[in-house]
Short mmCIF file of C-alpha atoms in Angstrom, two decimals:
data_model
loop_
_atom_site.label_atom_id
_atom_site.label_comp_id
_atom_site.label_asym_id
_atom_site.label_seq_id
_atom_site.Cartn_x
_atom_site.Cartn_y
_atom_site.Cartn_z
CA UNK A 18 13.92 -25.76 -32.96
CA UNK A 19 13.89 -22.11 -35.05
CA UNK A 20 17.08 -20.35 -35.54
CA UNK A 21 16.35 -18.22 -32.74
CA UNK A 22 15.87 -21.10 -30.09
CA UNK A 23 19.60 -22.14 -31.87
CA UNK A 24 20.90 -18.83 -31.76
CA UNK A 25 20.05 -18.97 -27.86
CA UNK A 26 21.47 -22.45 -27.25
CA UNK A 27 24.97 -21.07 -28.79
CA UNK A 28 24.66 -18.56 -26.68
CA UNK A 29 24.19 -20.41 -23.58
CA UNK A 30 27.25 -22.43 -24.58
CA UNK A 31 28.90 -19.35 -25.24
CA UNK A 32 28.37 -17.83 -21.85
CA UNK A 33 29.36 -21.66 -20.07
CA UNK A 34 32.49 -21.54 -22.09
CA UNK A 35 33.32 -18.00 -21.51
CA UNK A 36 32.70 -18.86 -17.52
CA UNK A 37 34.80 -21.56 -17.55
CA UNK A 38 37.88 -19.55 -19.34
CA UNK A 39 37.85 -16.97 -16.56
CA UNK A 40 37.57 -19.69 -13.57
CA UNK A 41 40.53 -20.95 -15.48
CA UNK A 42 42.57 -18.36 -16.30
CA UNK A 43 42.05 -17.60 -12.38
CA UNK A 44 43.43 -20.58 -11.45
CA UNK A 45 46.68 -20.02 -13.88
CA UNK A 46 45.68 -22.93 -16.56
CA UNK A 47 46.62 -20.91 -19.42
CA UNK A 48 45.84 -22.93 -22.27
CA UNK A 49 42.50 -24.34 -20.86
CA UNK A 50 41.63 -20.83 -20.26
CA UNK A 51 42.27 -20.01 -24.17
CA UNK A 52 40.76 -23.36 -25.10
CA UNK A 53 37.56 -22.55 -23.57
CA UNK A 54 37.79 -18.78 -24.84
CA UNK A 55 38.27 -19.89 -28.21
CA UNK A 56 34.86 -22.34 -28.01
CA UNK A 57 33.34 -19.14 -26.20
CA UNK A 58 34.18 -17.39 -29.35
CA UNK A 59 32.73 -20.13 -31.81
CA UNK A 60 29.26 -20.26 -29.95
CA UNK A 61 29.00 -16.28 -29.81
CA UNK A 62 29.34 -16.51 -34.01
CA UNK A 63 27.00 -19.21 -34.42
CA UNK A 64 24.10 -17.15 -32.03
CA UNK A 65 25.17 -14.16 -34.43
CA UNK A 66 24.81 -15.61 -37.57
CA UNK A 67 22.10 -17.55 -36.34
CA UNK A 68 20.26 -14.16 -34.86
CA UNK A 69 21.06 -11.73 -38.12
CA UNK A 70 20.54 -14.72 -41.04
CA UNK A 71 18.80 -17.93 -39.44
CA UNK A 72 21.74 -19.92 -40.35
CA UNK A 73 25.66 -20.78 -39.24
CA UNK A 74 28.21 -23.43 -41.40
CA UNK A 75 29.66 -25.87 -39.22
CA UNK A 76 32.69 -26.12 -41.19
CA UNK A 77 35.68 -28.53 -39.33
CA UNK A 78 38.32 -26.24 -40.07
CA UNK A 79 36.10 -23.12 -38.97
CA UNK A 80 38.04 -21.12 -41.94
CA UNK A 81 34.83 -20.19 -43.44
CA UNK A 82 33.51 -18.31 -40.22
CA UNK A 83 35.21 -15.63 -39.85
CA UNK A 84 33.89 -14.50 -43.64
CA UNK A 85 30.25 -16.02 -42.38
CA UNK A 86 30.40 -13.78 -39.47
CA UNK A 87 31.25 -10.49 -41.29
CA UNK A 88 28.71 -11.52 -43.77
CA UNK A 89 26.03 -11.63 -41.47
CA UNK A 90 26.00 -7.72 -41.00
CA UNK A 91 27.31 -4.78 -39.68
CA UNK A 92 27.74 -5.99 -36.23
CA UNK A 93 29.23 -9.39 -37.47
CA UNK A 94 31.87 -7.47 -39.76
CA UNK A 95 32.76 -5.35 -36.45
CA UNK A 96 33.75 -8.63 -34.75
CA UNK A 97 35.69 -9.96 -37.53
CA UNK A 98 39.59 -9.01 -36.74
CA UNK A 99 38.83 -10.21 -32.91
CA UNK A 100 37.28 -13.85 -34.53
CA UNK A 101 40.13 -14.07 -36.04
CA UNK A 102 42.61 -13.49 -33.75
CA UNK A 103 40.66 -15.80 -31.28
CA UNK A 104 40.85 -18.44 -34.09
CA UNK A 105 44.66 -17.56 -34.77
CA UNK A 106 44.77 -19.62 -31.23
CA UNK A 107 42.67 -22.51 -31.54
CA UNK A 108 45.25 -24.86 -33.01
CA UNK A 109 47.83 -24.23 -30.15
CA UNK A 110 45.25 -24.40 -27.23
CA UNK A 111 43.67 -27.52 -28.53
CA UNK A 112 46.16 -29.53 -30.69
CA UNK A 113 49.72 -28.49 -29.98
CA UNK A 114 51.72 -29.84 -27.45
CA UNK A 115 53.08 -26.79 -26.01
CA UNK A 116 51.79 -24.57 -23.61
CA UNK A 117 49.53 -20.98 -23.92
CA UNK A 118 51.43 -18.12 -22.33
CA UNK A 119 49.53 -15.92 -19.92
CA UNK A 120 49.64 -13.04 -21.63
CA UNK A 121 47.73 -14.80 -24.95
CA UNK A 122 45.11 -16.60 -22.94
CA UNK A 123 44.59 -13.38 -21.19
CA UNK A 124 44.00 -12.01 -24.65
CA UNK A 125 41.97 -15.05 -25.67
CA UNK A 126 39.67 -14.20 -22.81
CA UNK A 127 39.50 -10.56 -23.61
CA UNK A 128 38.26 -11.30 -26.97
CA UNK A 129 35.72 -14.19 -26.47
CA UNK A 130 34.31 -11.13 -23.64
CA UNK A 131 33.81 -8.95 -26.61
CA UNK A 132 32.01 -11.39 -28.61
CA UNK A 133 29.88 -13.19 -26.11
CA UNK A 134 28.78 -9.62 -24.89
CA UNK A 135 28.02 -8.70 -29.06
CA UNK A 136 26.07 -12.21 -29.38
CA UNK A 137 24.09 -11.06 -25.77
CA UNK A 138 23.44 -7.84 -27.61
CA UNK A 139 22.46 -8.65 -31.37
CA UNK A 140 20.02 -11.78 -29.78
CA UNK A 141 18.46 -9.49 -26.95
CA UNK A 142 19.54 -11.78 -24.71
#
């Protein structure tokens, strides 16, 4: 596969994930719901990057991809801040013990939106 078929497969992922936050944010399962945004949000910058410069790091830590994503171009750099806050919530939705309020996985959702709908957009998609 090229790095647009990739591009598209994060992308699909993206859009599953970002599907799956709002079924569970309907259902009140607050930090699935920001789990799932946050993976949402990782897909939609790996179609970017993928899309603008045929490549994406797949860094553990993911501290490298919010500076990948602005790097990638204008409409990577606009989507910066919201990576990051989306990021900001990763460790709490997938490795803390304590719960996500509703209010941030509301949020969570709100931003994985904006960048599934910017990956749709920059791939053509």
């Amino acid at each position: 596969m090229g790095a647009r078929d990739d591009a598209l497969s994060h992308l699909r992922k993206a859009r599953e994930s970002l599907d799956a936050a709002g079924l569970e944010l309907d259902m009140e399962l607050h930090t699935a719901a920001a789990s799932s945004a946050v993976l949402a949000g990782i897909n939609a910058k790996d179609a970017i990057c993928l899309q603008l410069t045929g490549r994406t790091g797949k860094a553990e830590d993911h501290r490298s991809a919010a500076p990948e994503l602005a790097a990638a171009g204008p409409a990577g750099k606009a989507l910066e801040s919201t990576f990051r806050r989306l990021l900001g919530l990763k460790t709490a939705a997938q490795y803390q013990a304590g719960p996500i309020s509703r209010t941030d996985a509301t949020k969570a959702v709100e931003w994985a939106t904006r960048m599934v709908d910017a990956a749709r957009d920059v791939t053509g998609s």
